[in-house]
mmCIF file of C-alpha atoms in Angstrom:
data_model
loop_
_atom_site.group_PDB
_atom_site.id
_atom_site.type_symbol
_atom_site.label_atom_id
_atom_site.label_comp_id
_atom_site.label_asym_id
_atom_site.label_seq_id
_atom_site.Cartn_x
_atom_site.Cartn_y
_atom_site.Cartn_z
ATOM 1 C CA MET A 1 -3.965 -25.710 1.382
ATOM 2 C CA SER A 2 -4.029 -21.982 0.674
ATOM 3 C CA HIS A 3 -3.492 -21.028 -2.929
ATOM 4 C CA TYR A 4 -2.253 -17.509 -2.106
ATOM 5 C CA HIS A 5 -0.666 -16.059 1.007
ATOM 6 C CA LEU A 6 -2.146 -12.682 0.132
ATOM 7 C CA TYR A 7 -5.059 -11.580 -2.053
ATOM 8 C CA ALA A 8 -5.296 -7.797 -2.390
ATOM 9 C CA ILE A 9 -7.564 -5.274 -4.065
ATOM 10 C CA GLY A 10 -6.486 -1.723 -4.845
ATOM 11 C CA ASN A 11 -5.705 0.939 -7.397
ATOM 12 C CA ALA A 12 -3.462 0.190 -10.373
ATOM 13 C CA LEU A 13 -1.241 3.244 -10.736
ATOM 14 C CA VAL A 14 1.986 3.821 -12.609
ATOM 15 C CA ASP A 15 4.222 6.066 -10.483
ATOM 16 C CA THR A 16 6.344 8.813 -11.977
ATOM 17 C CA GLU A 17 8.655 10.239 -9.341
ATOM 18 C CA TYR A 18 10.349 13.641 -9.358
ATOM 19 C CA GLU A 19 12.779 15.274 -6.921
ATOM 20 C CA VAL A 20 11.485 18.793 -6.233
ATOM 21 C CA SER A 21 12.262 21.713 -3.938
ATOM 22 C CA ASP A 22 9.820 22.904 -1.296
ATOM 23 C CA GLU A 23 9.513 26.120 -3.299
ATOM 24 C CA LEU A 24 8.453 24.225 -6.433
ATOM 25 C CA LEU A 25 6.010 22.082 -4.429
ATOM 26 C CA SER A 26 4.464 25.275 -3.066
ATOM 27 C CA ALA A 27 4.338 26.864 -6.529
ATOM 28 C CA MET A 28 2.511 23.779 -7.789
ATOM 29 C CA GLY A 29 -0.054 24.159 -4.998
ATOM 30 C CA VAL A 30 0.466 20.584 -3.799
ATOM 31 C CA SER A 31 -0.388 19.511 -0.232
ATOM 32 C CA LYS A 32 2.831 18.228 1.336
ATOM 33 C CA ARG A 33 3.063 14.621 2.604
ATOM 34 C CA HIS A 34 -0.462 13.756 1.501
ATOM 35 C CA MET A 35 -2.277 12.304 -1.500
ATOM 36 C CA THR A 36 -4.410 14.621 -3.636
ATOM 37 C CA LEU A 37 -6.744 13.406 -6.383
ATOM 38 C CA ILE A 38 -6.357 15.312 -9.658
ATOM 39 C CA ASP A 39 -8.207 15.389 -12.986
ATOM 40 C CA THR A 40 -6.838 15.587 -16.551
ATOM 41 C CA PRO A 41 -6.514 19.427 -16.729
ATOM 42 C CA GLN A 42 -4.841 19.567 -13.289
ATOM 43 C CA ARG A 43 -2.436 16.820 -14.327
ATOM 44 C CA ALA A 44 -1.490 18.716 -17.496
ATOM 45 C CA GLU A 45 -0.871 21.876 -15.464
ATOM 46 C CA LEU A 46 1.289 20.078 -12.882
ATOM 47 C CA LEU A 47 3.332 18.357 -15.582
ATOM 48 C CA LYS A 48 4.342 21.767 -16.972
ATOM 49 C CA HIS A 49 6.180 22.459 -13.690
ATOM 50 C CA VAL A 50 8.272 19.284 -13.829
ATOM 51 C CA GLN A 51 8.838 18.811 -17.564
ATOM 52 C CA SER A 52 12.548 19.678 -17.265
ATOM 53 C CA LEU A 53 13.146 17.315 -14.326
ATOM 54 C CA HIS A 54 14.349 13.711 -14.413
ATOM 55 C CA ALA A 55 11.483 11.255 -13.933
ATOM 56 C CA ARG A 56 11.557 7.678 -12.596
ATOM 57 C CA ARG A 57 8.744 5.370 -13.662
ATOM 58 C CA THR A 58 7.683 2.297 -11.700
ATOM 59 C CA GLY A 59 4.607 0.193 -11.050
ATOM 60 C CA GLY A 60 2.778 1.591 -8.041
ATOM 61 C CA GLY A 61 -0.506 1.707 -6.209
ATOM 62 C CA SER A 62 -0.420 1.124 -2.461
ATOM 63 C CA ALA A 63 -1.693 -2.460 -2.400
ATOM 64 C CA GLY A 64 0.214 -3.151 -5.623
ATOM 65 C CA ASN A 65 3.462 -2.304 -3.832
ATOM 66 C CA THR A 66 2.407 -4.520 -0.932
ATOM 67 C CA VAL A 67 1.736 -7.634 -3.034
ATOM 68 C CA VAL A 68 4.993 -7.141 -4.944
ATOM 69 C CA ALA A 69 6.945 -6.945 -1.663
ATOM 70 C CA LEU A 70 5.384 -10.202 -0.464
ATOM 71 C CA ALA A 71 6.035 -11.915 -3.804
ATOM 72 C CA GLN A 72 9.666 -10.758 -3.923
ATOM 73 C CA LEU A 73 10.229 -12.447 -0.567
ATOM 74 C CA GLY A 74 8.868 -15.696 -2.005
ATOM 75 C CA GLY A 75 5.181 -15.497 -1.124
ATOM 76 C CA HIS A 76 2.254 -16.149 -3.470
ATOM 77 C CA ALA A 77 0.086 -13.098 -4.167
ATOM 78 C CA PHE A 78 -2.948 -12.126 -6.265
ATOM 79 C CA TYR A 79 -3.908 -8.554 -7.132
ATOM 80 C CA SER A 80 -7.347 -7.365 -8.263
ATOM 81 C CA CYS A 81 -7.194 -4.009 -10.049
ATOM 82 C CA ARG A 82 -8.156 -2.196 -13.274
ATOM 83 C CA VAL A 83 -6.148 -0.656 -16.106
ATOM 84 C CA ALA A 84 -6.972 0.803 -19.529
ATOM 85 C CA ASP A 85 -5.995 -0.452 -22.972
ATOM 86 C CA ASP A 86 -2.973 1.831 -23.305
ATOM 87 C CA GLU A 87 0.795 1.740 -22.954
ATOM 88 C CA LEU A 88 0.703 2.336 -19.192
ATOM 89 C CA GLY A 89 -1.844 -0.473 -18.756
ATOM 90 C CA ALA A 90 0.394 -2.916 -20.629
ATOM 91 C CA TYR A 91 3.368 -1.719 -18.559
ATOM 92 C CA TYR A 92 1.493 -2.242 -15.298
ATOM 93 C CA THR A 93 0.234 -5.714 -16.225
ATOM 94 C CA GLN A 94 3.715 -6.812 -17.289
ATOM 95 C CA ASP A 95 5.223 -5.379 -14.105
ATOM 96 C CA LEU A 96 2.947 -7.509 -11.913
ATOM 97 C CA GLN A 97 3.770 -10.629 -13.949
ATOM 98 C CA THR A 98 7.511 -9.902 -13.838
ATOM 99 C CA ASN A 99 7.282 -9.711 -10.050
ATOM 100 C CA GLY A 100 5.408 -13.027 -9.849
ATOM 101 C CA VAL A 101 2.026 -11.585 -8.859
ATOM 102 C CA ALA A 102 -1.106 -13.236 -10.274
ATOM 103 C CA THR A 103 -3.811 -10.789 -11.367
ATOM 104 C CA ASN A 104 -7.271 -10.491 -12.879
ATOM 105 C CA LEU A 105 -5.661 -8.363 -15.630
ATOM 106 C CA THR A 106 -4.501 -11.499 -17.434
ATOM 107 C CA HIS A 107 -8.121 -12.752 -17.549
ATOM 108 C CA THR A 108 -9.916 -9.595 -18.694
ATOM 109 C CA ARG A 109 -9.684 -7.287 -21.682
ATOM 110 C CA PRO A 110 -8.722 -3.748 -20.575
ATOM 111 C CA THR A 111 -11.196 -0.949 -21.287
ATOM 112 C CA GLU A 112 -10.607 2.139 -23.390
ATOM 113 C CA GLY A 113 -9.329 5.227 -21.615
ATOM 114 C CA GLN A 114 -6.259 6.061 -19.566
ATOM 115 C CA THR A 115 -4.548 3.917 -16.959
ATOM 116 C CA GLY A 116 -4.242 5.564 -13.546
ATOM 117 C CA SER A 117 -1.001 7.349 -12.726
ATOM 118 C CA CYS A 118 0.563 9.071 -9.762
ATOM 119 C CA MET A 119 2.993 11.980 -9.717
ATOM 120 C CA VAL A 120 5.212 11.454 -6.677
ATOM 121 C CA LEU A 121 6.992 14.657 -5.630
ATOM 122 C CA VAL A 122 9.890 14.082 -3.228
ATOM 123 C CA THR A 123 11.335 17.048 -1.325
ATOM 124 C CA PRO A 124 14.868 17.227 0.189
ATOM 125 C CA ASP A 125 13.490 16.232 3.639
ATOM 126 C CA ALA A 126 12.512 12.826 2.091
ATOM 127 C CA GLU A 127 8.765 13.531 2.361
ATOM 128 C CA ARG A 128 6.608 12.391 -0.556
ATOM 129 C CA SER A 129 3.570 14.278 -1.817
ATOM 130 C CA MET A 130 1.328 12.513 -4.313
ATOM 131 C CA CYS A 131 -0.950 13.761 -7.058
ATOM 132 C CA THR A 132 -3.088 10.878 -8.256
ATOM 133 C CA PHE A 133 -4.962 10.678 -11.542
ATOM 134 C CA LEU A 134 -7.215 7.650 -11.124
ATOM 135 C CA GLY A 135 -8.169 7.169 -14.761
ATOM 136 C CA ALA A 136 -9.395 3.618 -15.372
ATOM 137 C CA THR A 137 -9.005 2.583 -11.744
ATOM 138 C CA SER A 138 -11.840 4.952 -10.781
ATOM 139 C CA GLN A 139 -14.111 2.353 -12.422
ATOM 140 C CA LEU A 140 -12.672 -0.572 -10.442
ATOM 141 C CA ASP A 141 -15.656 -2.723 -9.441
ATOM 142 C CA ALA A 142 -16.644 -6.205 -8.315
ATOM 143 C CA SER A 143 -15.972 -7.643 -11.791
ATOM 144 C CA ALA A 144 -12.265 -7.501 -10.841
ATOM 145 C CA LEU A 145 -12.805 -9.970 -7.991
ATOM 146 C CA HIS A 146 -11.922 -13.658 -8.301
ATOM 147 C CA PRO A 147 -14.074 -15.191 -5.541
ATOM 148 C CA GLN A 148 -12.527 -18.655 -5.939
ATOM 149 C CA ASP A 149 -9.049 -17.195 -5.383
ATOM 150 C CA ILE A 150 -10.142 -15.131 -2.373
ATOM 151 C CA ALA A 151 -11.539 -18.339 -0.876
ATOM 152 C CA LYS A 152 -8.154 -20.053 -1.335
ATOM 153 C CA SER A 153 -6.092 -17.268 0.249
ATOM 154 C CA LYS A 154 -4.704 -16.864 3.753
ATOM 155 C CA ILE A 155 -5.288 -13.099 3.958
ATOM 156 C CA TYR A 156 -7.543 -10.695 2.041
ATOM 157 C CA TYR A 157 -6.072 -7.177 2.002
ATOM 158 C CA MET A 158 -7.867 -3.918 1.202
ATOM 159 C CA GLU A 159 -6.304 -0.589 0.252
ATOM 160 C CA GLY A 160 -7.856 2.317 2.137
ATOM 161 C CA TYR A 161 -7.681 4.550 -0.937
ATOM 162 C CA LEU A 162 -10.656 2.593 -2.314
ATOM 163 C CA ALA A 163 -12.820 4.443 0.220
ATOM 164 C CA ALA A 164 -12.817 7.327 -2.283
ATOM 165 C CA SER A 165 -14.420 5.239 -5.047
ATOM 166 C CA PRO A 166 -18.059 4.081 -4.676
ATOM 167 C CA THR A 167 -17.548 1.073 -6.991
ATOM 168 C CA GLY A 168 -14.089 0.300 -5.601
ATOM 169 C CA LEU A 169 -15.394 0.441 -2.038
ATOM 170 C CA GLU A 170 -18.319 -1.815 -2.926
ATOM 171 C CA ALA A 171 -15.915 -4.322 -4.518
ATOM 172 C CA ALA A 172 -13.568 -4.260 -1.500
ATOM 173 C CA VAL A 173 -16.439 -4.864 0.923
ATOM 174 C CA GLN A 174 -17.897 -7.612 -1.280
ATOM 175 C CA GLY A 175 -14.511 -9.326 -1.352
ATOM 176 C CA ARG A 176 -14.246 -8.965 2.417
ATOM 177 C CA GLN A 177 -17.529 -10.834 2.846
ATOM 178 C CA ILE A 178 -16.317 -13.638 0.553
ATOM 179 C CA ALA A 179 -13.156 -13.852 2.674
ATOM 180 C CA ILE A 180 -15.145 -14.036 5.921
ATOM 181 C CA ASP A 181 -17.452 -16.700 4.464
ATOM 182 C CA HIS A 182 -14.392 -18.860 3.735
ATOM 183 C CA GLN A 183 -12.531 -18.218 7.013
ATOM 184 C CA VAL A 184 -9.919 -16.098 5.237
ATOM 185 C CA GLN A 185 -8.269 -13.440 7.395
ATOM 186 C CA THR A 186 -8.904 -9.761 6.557
ATOM 187 C CA ALA A 187 -6.572 -6.774 6.512
ATOM 188 C CA LEU A 188 -6.785 -3.041 5.788
ATOM 189 C CA THR A 189 -4.363 -0.146 5.522
ATOM 190 C CA LEU A 190 -5.767 3.306 6.311
ATOM 191 C CA SER A 191 -3.570 4.593 3.438
ATOM 192 C CA ASP A 192 -3.646 8.362 3.912
ATOM 193 C CA VAL A 193 -4.891 11.172 6.151
ATOM 194 C CA SER A 194 -7.032 12.483 3.279
ATOM 195 C CA MET A 195 -9.012 9.222 3.259
ATOM 196 C CA ILE A 196 -9.724 9.606 6.969
ATOM 197 C CA ASN A 197 -10.703 13.262 6.631
ATOM 198 C CA PHE A 198 -12.987 12.835 3.623
ATOM 199 C CA CYS A 199 -13.894 9.134 3.330
ATOM 200 C CA LYS A 200 -13.978 7.783 6.886
ATOM 201 C CA ALA A 201 -17.378 6.121 6.404
ATOM 202 C CA GLY A 202 -15.878 4.060 3.578
ATOM 203 C CA LEU A 203 -12.975 2.960 5.767
ATOM 204 C CA GLU A 204 -15.444 2.032 8.513
ATOM 205 C CA ALA A 205 -17.356 -0.095 5.976
ATOM 206 C CA MET A 206 -14.121 -1.947 5.169
ATOM 207 C CA ILE A 207 -13.434 -2.486 8.862
ATOM 208 C CA GLY A 208 -16.981 -3.787 9.391
ATOM 209 C CA ASN A 209 -17.249 -5.827 12.576
ATOM 210 C CA GLY A 210 -13.469 -6.023 12.867
ATOM 211 C CA LEU A 211 -10.373 -7.139 10.985
ATOM 212 C CA ASP A 212 -7.504 -9.508 11.588
ATOM 213 C CA TYR A 213 -4.886 -6.883 10.652
ATOM 214 C CA LEU A 214 -4.956 -3.084 10.581
ATOM 215 C CA PHE A 215 -2.035 -0.946 9.355
ATOM 216 C CA ALA A 216 -1.684 2.783 10.060
ATOM 217 C CA ASN A 217 1.117 5.284 10.387
ATOM 218 C CA GLU A 218 1.282 7.672 13.311
ATOM 219 C CA GLU A 219 -0.262 10.661 11.533
ATOM 220 C CA GLU A 220 -3.154 8.557 10.213
ATOM 221 C CA ALA A 221 -3.751 7.096 13.675
ATOM 222 C CA GLN A 222 -3.728 10.542 15.296
ATOM 223 C CA THR A 223 -6.215 11.835 12.727
ATOM 224 C CA TRP A 224 -8.472 8.778 13.081
ATOM 225 C CA CYS A 225 -8.543 9.084 16.865
ATOM 226 C CA GLY A 226 -8.474 12.873 17.157
ATOM 227 C CA SER A 227 -5.637 12.609 19.650
ATOM 228 C CA ASN A 228 -1.843 12.707 19.835
ATOM 229 C CA ASP A 229 -1.756 10.632 23.018
ATOM 230 C CA LEU A 230 -0.314 7.200 22.250
ATOM 231 C CA ASP A 231 -2.290 5.325 24.919
ATOM 232 C CA THR A 232 -5.543 6.901 23.718
ATOM 233 C CA ILE A 233 -4.724 6.020 20.105
ATOM 234 C CA LEU A 234 -3.903 2.394 20.839
ATOM 235 C CA ALA A 235 -6.985 2.027 23.038
ATOM 236 C CA GLN A 236 -9.161 3.261 20.145
ATOM 237 C CA LEU A 237 -7.464 1.227 17.417
ATOM 238 C CA SER A 238 -7.149 -2.084 19.296
ATOM 239 C CA PRO A 239 -10.857 -3.049 19.076
ATOM 240 C CA LEU A 240 -10.764 -2.623 15.289
ATOM 241 C CA ALA A 241 -8.438 -5.572 14.601
ATOM 242 C CA LYS A 242 -6.884 -8.608 16.275
ATOM 243 C CA THR A 243 -3.465 -7.266 15.277
ATOM 244 C CA VAL A 244 -2.784 -3.539 14.903
ATOM 245 C CA CYS A 245 0.485 -2.297 13.391
ATOM 246 C CA LEU A 246 1.269 1.353 14.092
ATOM 247 C CA THR A 247 4.305 2.535 12.124
ATOM 248 C CA ARG A 248 6.208 5.521 13.509
ATOM 249 C CA GLY A 249 9.086 6.179 11.102
ATOM 250 C CA ALA A 250 12.396 6.550 12.928
ATOM 251 C CA LYS A 251 10.672 5.510 16.180
ATOM 252 C CA GLY A 252 9.988 2.032 14.823
ATOM 253 C CA CYS A 253 6.589 0.440 15.151
ATOM 254 C CA ILE A 254 4.161 -0.827 17.749
ATOM 255 C CA VAL A 255 2.280 -4.097 17.350
ATOM 256 C CA VAL A 256 -0.808 -4.552 19.500
ATOM 257 C CA GLN A 257 -2.280 -8.047 19.733
ATOM 258 C CA GLY A 258 -4.638 -9.408 22.348
ATOM 259 C CA GLY A 259 -4.113 -6.375 24.554
ATOM 260 C CA GLN A 260 -0.339 -6.833 24.473
ATOM 261 C CA ARG A 261 1.788 -3.998 23.136
ATOM 262 C CA THR A 262 5.161 -4.774 21.557
ATOM 263 C CA GLU A 263 7.486 -1.960 20.534
ATOM 264 C CA VAL A 264 9.849 -2.910 17.725
ATOM 265 C CA PRO A 265 12.774 -0.523 17.134
ATOM 266 C CA ALA A 266 13.474 0.942 13.716
ATOM 267 C CA VAL A 267 16.585 0.155 11.716
ATOM 268 C CA PRO A 268 18.707 3.335 11.706
ATOM 269 C CA THR A 269 18.905 4.821 8.220
ATOM 270 C CA LYS A 270 19.160 8.138 6.404
ATOM 271 C CA ALA A 271 15.777 8.716 4.778
ATOM 272 C CA VAL A 272 15.928 9.914 1.181
ATOM 273 C CA ASP A 273 12.401 9.135 -0.023
ATOM 274 C CA THR A 274 9.507 7.889 2.129
ATOM 275 C CA ASN A 275 7.387 6.824 -0.864
ATOM 276 C CA GLY A 276 6.278 3.201 -0.452
ATOM 277 C CA ALA A 277 7.478 2.759 3.140
ATOM 278 C CA GLY A 278 4.077 1.815 4.571
ATOM 279 C CA ASP A 279 3.275 -0.465 1.631
ATOM 280 C CA MET A 280 6.629 -2.199 2.036
ATOM 281 C CA PHE A 281 6.048 -2.634 5.772
ATOM 282 C CA ALA A 282 2.630 -4.224 5.234
ATOM 283 C CA GLY A 283 3.796 -6.610 2.509
ATOM 284 C CA THR A 284 6.809 -7.743 4.507
ATOM 285 C CA PHE A 285 4.859 -8.060 7.751
ATOM 286 C CA LEU A 286 2.191 -10.204 6.077
ATOM 287 C CA TYR A 287 4.865 -12.344 4.455
ATOM 288 C CA GLY A 288 6.336 -12.903 7.918
ATOM 289 C CA THR A 289 3.035 -13.801 9.583
ATOM 290 C CA THR A 290 2.131 -16.245 6.777
ATOM 291 C CA HIS A 291 5.550 -17.905 6.970
ATOM 292 C CA GLY A 292 5.802 -18.903 10.611
ATOM 293 C CA HIS A 293 7.129 -15.734 12.216
ATOM 294 C CA THR A 294 5.621 -14.133 15.307
ATOM 295 C CA PRO A 295 4.125 -10.648 14.893
ATOM 296 C CA ALA A 296 7.183 -9.158 16.636
ATOM 297 C CA GLN A 297 9.542 -11.013 14.277
ATOM 298 C CA ALA A 298 7.441 -10.035 11.254
ATOM 299 C CA ALA A 299 7.547 -6.384 12.370
ATOM 300 C CA ALA A 300 11.327 -6.516 12.856
ATOM 301 C CA LEU A 301 11.707 -7.856 9.313
ATOM 302 C CA ALA A 302 9.273 -5.241 7.997
ATOM 303 C CA ASN A 303 11.241 -2.455 9.698
ATOM 304 C CA ARG A 304 14.327 -3.662 7.809
ATOM 305 C CA THR A 305 12.718 -3.569 4.372
ATOM 306 C CA ALA A 306 10.985 -0.243 5.096
ATOM 307 C CA ALA A 307 14.324 1.264 6.181
ATOM 308 C CA ALA A 308 15.921 0.012 2.968
ATOM 309 C CA VAL A 309 13.207 1.478 0.729
ATOM 310 C CA VAL A 310 13.321 4.936 2.367
ATOM 311 C CA SER A 311 17.123 5.049 2.041
ATOM 312 C CA GLN A 312 16.846 5.163 -1.767
ATOM 313 C CA HIS A 313 14.671 6.842 -4.371
ATOM 314 C CA GLY A 314 11.682 4.820 -5.553
ATOM 315 C CA ASN A 315 8.767 2.952 -4.007
ATOM 316 C CA ARG A 316 10.129 -0.594 -4.259
ATOM 317 C CA LEU A 317 13.242 -2.697 -3.797
ATOM 318 C CA THR A 318 14.465 -5.367 -6.195
ATOM 319 C CA LYS A 319 13.854 -9.047 -5.539
ATOM 320 C CA ALA A 320 17.589 -9.477 -4.895
ATOM 321 C CA GLN A 321 17.560 -6.680 -2.296
ATOM 322 C CA MET A 322 14.527 -8.153 -0.560
ATOM 323 C CA GLN A 323 15.959 -11.646 -0.410
ATOM 324 C CA ALA A 324 19.320 -10.378 0.868
ATOM 325 C CA ILE A 325 17.521 -8.538 3.687
ATOM 326 C CA TYR A 326 15.586 -11.687 4.554
ATOM 327 C CA THR A 327 18.757 -13.813 4.565
ATOM 328 C CA ASP A 328 20.468 -11.332 6.927
ATOM 329 C CA PHE A 329 17.367 -11.280 9.120
ATOM 330 C CA GLN A 330 17.348 -15.078 9.393
ATOM 331 C CA LYS A 331 21.045 -15.137 10.306
ATOM 332 C CA ALA A 332 20.505 -12.467 12.982
ATOM 333 C CA SER A 333 17.505 -14.389 14.352
ATOM 334 C CA SER A 334 19.204 -17.778 14.563
#
């Protein structure tokens, strides 16, 4: 019997989200739609630009959002990450526990320093641009792993952002080997175009000899493959994993498995904020595949939760929202 449906490793980040104009984003010198790593002085400078704006604070981190989504649907999840001994670290640890996610944070004493945080800047076209201060999570290493829990999981999931951290990458790859040794399935999200442009070797190390699941959005896939041609992209991505999920926003998603391509339409919605959409898709999809649904069914469910999260501000839904979506999905499927 598997102890966890999903065991993930990734960055622990507290998100602070602001609604900004394109003019302000430009004045701040922030790269639109992408994630940029910032240091303490840069963070202080950016905060000056938004100090008069309303801020929303939530638990974040790409894989953190994914495990919370799975747990809200009723799955069992474990998250390996790192925080500091500060107010944000306590907030993040409590947030995981509130959402029913088990974590190494309850077994280890946090270090001194600052917990990682992410400024999420959302423009009127619903695009999110992220400025990430890694703080304590830059020191994430193999001490955060719980090998016995990886061994008892159905799927081991890696966040592509860890490709930017030598110790984080080493920990992710070490965990992947533990998973393989215990016949646990492996999964990776490419996370962001910046990771592909600057840290592709790290992502390739996480892919290794191949994965069970690979998640990428269309822009990431195009950058990875150096092509905008869909057939070329899918031909290049397919050998990397047994199941490839290519998310395409309003165009839905494509699931490729065993050479078979399945296009799953999107749920029509008015996008307000795309922050968390890919994380939500992955968490919901993996919940579906670990709970008896076919990949096409899991993708249809994931398109529903992703549509719901982009139709509001914030990177997550509530447990009640998630369960209502799942109930409606089951009724529509029966």
